[in-house]
CSV table of C-alpha atoms in Angstrom, one decimal:
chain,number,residue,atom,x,y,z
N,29,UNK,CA,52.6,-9.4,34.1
N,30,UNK,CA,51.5,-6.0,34.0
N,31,UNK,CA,50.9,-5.9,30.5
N,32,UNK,CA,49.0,-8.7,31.0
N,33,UNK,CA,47.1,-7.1,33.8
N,34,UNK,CA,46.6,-3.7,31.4
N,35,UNK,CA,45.3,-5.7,28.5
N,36,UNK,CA,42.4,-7.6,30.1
N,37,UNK,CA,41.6,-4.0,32.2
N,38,UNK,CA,41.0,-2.6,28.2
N,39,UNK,CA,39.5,-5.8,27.5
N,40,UNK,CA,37.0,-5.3,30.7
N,41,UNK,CA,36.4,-1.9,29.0
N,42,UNK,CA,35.7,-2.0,26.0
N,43,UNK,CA,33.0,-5.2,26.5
N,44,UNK,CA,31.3,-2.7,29.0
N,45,UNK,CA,31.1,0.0,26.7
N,46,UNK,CA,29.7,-2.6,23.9
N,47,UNK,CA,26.7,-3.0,26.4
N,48,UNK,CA,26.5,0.6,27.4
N,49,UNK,CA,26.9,2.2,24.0
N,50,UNK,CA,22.8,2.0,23.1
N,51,UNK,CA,22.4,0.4,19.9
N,52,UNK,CA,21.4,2.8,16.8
N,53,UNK,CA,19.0,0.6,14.3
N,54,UNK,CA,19.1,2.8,10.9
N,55,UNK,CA,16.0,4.3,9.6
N,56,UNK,CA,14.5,2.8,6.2
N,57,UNK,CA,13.9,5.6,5.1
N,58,UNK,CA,17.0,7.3,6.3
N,59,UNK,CA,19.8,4.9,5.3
N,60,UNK,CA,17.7,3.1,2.0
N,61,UNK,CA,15.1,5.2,0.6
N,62,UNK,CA,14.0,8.2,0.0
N,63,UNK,CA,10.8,9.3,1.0
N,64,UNK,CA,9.0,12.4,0.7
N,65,UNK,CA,8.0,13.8,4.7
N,66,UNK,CA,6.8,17.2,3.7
N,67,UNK,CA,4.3,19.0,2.1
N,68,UNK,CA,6.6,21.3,0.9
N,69,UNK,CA,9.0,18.9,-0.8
N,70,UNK,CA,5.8,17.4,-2.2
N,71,UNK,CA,4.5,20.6,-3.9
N,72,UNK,CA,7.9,21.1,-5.1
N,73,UNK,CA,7.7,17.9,-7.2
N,74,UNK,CA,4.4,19.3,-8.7
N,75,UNK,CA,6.6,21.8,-10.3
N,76,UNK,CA,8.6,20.0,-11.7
N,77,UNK,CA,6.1,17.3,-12.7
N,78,UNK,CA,2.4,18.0,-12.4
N,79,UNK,CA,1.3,14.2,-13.3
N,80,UNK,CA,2.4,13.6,-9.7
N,81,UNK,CA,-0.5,15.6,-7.9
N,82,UNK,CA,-2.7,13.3,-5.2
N,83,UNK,CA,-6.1,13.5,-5.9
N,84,UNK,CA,-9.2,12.3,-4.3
N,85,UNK,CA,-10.8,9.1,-6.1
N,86,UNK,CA,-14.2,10.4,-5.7
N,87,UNK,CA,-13.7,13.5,-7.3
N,88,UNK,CA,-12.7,11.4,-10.6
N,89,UNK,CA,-14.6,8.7,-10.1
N,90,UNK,CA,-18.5,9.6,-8.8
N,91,UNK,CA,-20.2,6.5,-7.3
N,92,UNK,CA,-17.1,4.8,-6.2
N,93,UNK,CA,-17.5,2.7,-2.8
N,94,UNK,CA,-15.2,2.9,-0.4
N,95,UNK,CA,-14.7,0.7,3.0
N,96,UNK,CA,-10.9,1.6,3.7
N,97,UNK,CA,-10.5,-1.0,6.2
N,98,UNK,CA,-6.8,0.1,7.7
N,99,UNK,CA,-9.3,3.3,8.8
N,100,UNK,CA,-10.9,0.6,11.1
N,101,UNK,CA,-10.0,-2.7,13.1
N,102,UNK,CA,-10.9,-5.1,10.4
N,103,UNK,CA,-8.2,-6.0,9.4
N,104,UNK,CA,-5.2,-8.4,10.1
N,105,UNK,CA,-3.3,-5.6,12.1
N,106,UNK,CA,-6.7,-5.2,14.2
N,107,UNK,CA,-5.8,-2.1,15.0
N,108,UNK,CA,-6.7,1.1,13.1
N,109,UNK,CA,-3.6,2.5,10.9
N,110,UNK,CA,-5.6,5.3,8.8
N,111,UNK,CA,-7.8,8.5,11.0
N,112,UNK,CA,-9.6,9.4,8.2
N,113,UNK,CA,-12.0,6.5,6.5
N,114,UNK,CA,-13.7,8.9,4.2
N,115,UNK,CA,-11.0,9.9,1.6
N,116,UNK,CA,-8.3,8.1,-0.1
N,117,UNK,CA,-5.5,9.0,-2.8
N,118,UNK,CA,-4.1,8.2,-5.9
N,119,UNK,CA,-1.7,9.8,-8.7
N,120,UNK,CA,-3.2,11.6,-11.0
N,121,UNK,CA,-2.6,9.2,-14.0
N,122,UNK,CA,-3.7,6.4,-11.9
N,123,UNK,CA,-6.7,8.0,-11.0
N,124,UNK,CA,-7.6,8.7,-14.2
N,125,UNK,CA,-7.7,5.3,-15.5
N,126,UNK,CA,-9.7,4.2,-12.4
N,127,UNK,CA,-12.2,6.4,-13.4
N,128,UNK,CA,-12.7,5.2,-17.0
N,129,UNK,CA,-12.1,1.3,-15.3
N,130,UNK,CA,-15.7,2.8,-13.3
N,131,UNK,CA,-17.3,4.1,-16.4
N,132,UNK,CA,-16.9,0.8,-18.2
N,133,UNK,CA,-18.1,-1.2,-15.2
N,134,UNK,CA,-21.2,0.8,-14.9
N,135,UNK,CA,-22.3,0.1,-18.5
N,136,UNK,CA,-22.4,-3.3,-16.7
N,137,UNK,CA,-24.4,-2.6,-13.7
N,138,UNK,CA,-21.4,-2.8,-11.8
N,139,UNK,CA,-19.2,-0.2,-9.6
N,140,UNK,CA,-15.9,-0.6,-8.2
N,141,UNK,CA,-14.9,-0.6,-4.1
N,142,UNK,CA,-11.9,0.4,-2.4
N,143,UNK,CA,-10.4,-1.3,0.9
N,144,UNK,CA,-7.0,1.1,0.0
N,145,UNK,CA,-5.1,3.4,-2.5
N,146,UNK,CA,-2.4,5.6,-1.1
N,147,UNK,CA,-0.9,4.4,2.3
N,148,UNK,CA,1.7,6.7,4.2
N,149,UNK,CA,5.1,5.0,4.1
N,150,UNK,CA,5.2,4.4,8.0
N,151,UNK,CA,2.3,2.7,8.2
N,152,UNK,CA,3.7,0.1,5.9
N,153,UNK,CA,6.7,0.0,8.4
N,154,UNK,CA,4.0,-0.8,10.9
N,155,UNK,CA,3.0,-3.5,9.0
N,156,UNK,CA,5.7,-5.3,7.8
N,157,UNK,CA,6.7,-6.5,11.6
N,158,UNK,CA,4.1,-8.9,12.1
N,159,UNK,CA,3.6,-10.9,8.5
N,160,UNK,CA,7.4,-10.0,7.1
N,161,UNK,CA,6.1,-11.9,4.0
N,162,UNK,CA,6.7,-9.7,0.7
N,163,UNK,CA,4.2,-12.3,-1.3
N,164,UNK,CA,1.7,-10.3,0.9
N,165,UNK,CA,3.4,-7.0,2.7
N,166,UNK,CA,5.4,-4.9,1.2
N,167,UNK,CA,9.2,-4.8,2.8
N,168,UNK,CA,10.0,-1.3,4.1
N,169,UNK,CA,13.7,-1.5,2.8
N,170,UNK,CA,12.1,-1.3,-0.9
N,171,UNK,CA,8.6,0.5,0.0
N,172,UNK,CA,5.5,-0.1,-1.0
N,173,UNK,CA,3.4,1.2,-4.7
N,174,UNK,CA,0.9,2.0,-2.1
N,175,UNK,CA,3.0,4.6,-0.8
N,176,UNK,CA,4.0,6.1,-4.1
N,177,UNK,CA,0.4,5.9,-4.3
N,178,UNK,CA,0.4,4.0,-7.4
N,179,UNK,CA,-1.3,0.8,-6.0
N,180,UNK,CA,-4.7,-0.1,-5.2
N,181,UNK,CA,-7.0,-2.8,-3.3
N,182,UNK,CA,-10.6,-3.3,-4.3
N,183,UNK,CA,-13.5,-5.2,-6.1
N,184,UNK,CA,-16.6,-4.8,-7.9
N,185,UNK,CA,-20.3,-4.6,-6.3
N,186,UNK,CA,-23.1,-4.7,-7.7
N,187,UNK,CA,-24.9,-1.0,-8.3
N,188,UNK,CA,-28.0,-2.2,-7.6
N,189,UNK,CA,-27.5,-3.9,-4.5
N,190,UNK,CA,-24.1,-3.1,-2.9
N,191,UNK,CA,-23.1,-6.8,-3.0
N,192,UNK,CA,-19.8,-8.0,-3.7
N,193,UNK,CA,-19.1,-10.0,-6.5
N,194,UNK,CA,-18.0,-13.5,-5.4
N,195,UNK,CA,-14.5,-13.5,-5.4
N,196,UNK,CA,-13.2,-16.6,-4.0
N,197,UNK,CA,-11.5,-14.9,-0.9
N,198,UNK,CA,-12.4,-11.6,1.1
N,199,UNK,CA,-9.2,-8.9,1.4
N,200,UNK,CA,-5.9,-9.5,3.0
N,201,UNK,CA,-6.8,-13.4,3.0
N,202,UNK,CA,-2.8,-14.9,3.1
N,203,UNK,CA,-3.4,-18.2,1.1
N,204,UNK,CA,-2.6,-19.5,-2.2
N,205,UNK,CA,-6.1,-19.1,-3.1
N,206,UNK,CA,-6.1,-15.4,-3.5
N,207,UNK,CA,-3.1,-16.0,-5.8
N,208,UNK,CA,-5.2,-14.4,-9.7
N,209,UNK,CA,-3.6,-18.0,-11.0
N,210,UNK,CA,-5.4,-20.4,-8.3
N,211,UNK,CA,-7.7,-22.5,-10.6
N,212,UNK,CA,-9.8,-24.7,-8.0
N,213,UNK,CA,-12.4,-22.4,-7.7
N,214,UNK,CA,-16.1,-22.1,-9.3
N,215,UNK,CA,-16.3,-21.5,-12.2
N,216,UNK,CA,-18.4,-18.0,-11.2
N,217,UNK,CA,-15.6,-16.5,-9.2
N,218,UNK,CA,-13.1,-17.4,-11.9
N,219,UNK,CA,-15.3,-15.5,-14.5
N,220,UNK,CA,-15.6,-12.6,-11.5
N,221,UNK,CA,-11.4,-12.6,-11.2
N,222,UNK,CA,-11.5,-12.6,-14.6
N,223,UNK,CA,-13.7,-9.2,-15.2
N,224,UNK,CA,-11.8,-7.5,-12.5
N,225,UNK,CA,-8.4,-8.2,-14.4
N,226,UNK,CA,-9.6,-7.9,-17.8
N,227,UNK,CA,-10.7,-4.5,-17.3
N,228,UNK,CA,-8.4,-3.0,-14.8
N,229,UNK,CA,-5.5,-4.1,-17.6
N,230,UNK,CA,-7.2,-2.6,-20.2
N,231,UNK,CA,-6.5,0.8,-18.5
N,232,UNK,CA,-3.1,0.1,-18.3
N,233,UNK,CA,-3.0,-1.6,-14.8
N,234,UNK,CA,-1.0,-4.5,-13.7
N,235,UNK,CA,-2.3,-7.2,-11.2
N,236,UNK,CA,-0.2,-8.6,-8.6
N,237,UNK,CA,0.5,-12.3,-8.7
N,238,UNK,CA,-0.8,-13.1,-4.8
N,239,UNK,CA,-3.5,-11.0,-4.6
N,240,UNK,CA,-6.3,-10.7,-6.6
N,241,UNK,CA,-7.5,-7.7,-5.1
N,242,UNK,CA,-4.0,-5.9,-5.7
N,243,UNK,CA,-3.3,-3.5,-9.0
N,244,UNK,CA,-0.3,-1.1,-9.5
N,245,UNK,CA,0.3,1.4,-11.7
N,246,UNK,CA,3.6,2.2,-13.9
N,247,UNK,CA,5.4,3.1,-10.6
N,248,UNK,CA,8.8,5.1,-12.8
N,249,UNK,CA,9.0,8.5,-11.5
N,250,UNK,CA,7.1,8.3,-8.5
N,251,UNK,CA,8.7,8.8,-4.9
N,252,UNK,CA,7.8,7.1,-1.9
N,253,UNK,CA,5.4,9.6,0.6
N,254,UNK,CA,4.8,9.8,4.3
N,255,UNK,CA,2.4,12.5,4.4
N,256,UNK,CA,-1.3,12.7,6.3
N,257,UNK,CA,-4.1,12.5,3.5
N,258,UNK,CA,-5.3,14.9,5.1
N,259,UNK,CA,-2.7,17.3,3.8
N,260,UNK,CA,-3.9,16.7,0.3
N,261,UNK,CA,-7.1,17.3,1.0
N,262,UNK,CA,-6.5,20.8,2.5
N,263,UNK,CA,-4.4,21.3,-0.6
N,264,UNK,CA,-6.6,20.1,-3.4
């Protein structure tokens, strides 16, 4: 009897301690991934590979609109994830070919806009809670091209008057038809899809399948970052 008595005492114990104990929910990046936190461990990869520098898209590619909408509250968060709406980053290679994708585009009349390049890995943590779709949000546990920023959101405007092409869908629009191979669609924003493909592949760019709006570079090589754009900036 007084083992019996003993046992569920332990038994009393240990299911108090369960609820006492707080609970420790592992860090993405800590337990899955590595990402880069410092500027120091990011100038340390320059050293060892100086295609990985961040560089300011305007600096490659003068002309280039930007309306980085995270650095507001349009967008589906409704909430402002970015401080700065002024500057935005990409890898050097990437960035490169953007520029030439604006060149070409300007022989047309046309310039490129950006609603996002680069984007610290914790802010796609803070995105991922509400949608938890990877069609449309990148799941933490893998991270994002954005933050290896390698990825990029934008469209084409006209030069002349600032007017975006007719696309079909505006940015961060969650249906099937911002998926590049939705076909019920006039015949003008097929051909305006089209454009934006054709020449963003010709660069060496690759589209995502859900959003027309989405292109990623070669992502081999490149580490996930959490650093403040600003950092870059101070260091470019």
């Amino acid at each position: 009897m007084a083992a019996k008595i003993t046992n569920r005492f332990n038994i009393r114990i240990i299911a108090i301690s369960i609820f006492l104990v707080p609970l420790r929910i592992p860090s993405y990046s800590q337990k899955k991934l590595t990402v880069i936190k410092k500027i120091s461990e990011y100038k340390n990869s320059l050293r060892q590979d100086s295609s990985k520098k961040m560089v300011e898209l305007k600096t490659f590619a003068p002309g280039i609109q930007y309306n980085l909408r995270y650095a507001t509250t349009n967008n589906f968060m409704h909430r402002q994830l970015y401080h700065e709406g002024d500057i935005t980053f990409l890898r050097l290679p990437a960035a490169m070919a953007i520029s030439k994708v604006q060149e070409e585009l300007r022989t047309k009349g046309l310039l490129l806009k950006i609603w996002d390049a680069y984007r610290p890995y914790s802010v796609t943590v803070k995105m991922w809670e509400p949608i938890k779709d990877e069609r449309y949000v990148a799941d933490p546990k893998k991270g994002s091209g954005h933050n290896k920023g390698i990825a990029i959101d934008l469209t084409i405007v006209d030069s002349a008057t600032g007017e975006e092409l007719n696309m079909g869908t505006g940015f961060d629009n969650f249906s099937d038809t911002a998926h590049p191979d939705f076909k019920n669609l006039p015949i003008e924003v097929q051909q305006n899809r089209l454009l934006l493909k054709t020449v963003m592949e010709k660069y060496g760019f690759k589209q995502l399948e859900t959003e027309w709006w989405h292109f990623y570079w070669n992502n081999t090589g490149f580490e996930l970052l959490d650093i403040d754009p600003k950092k870059f900036k101070k260091i470019n």
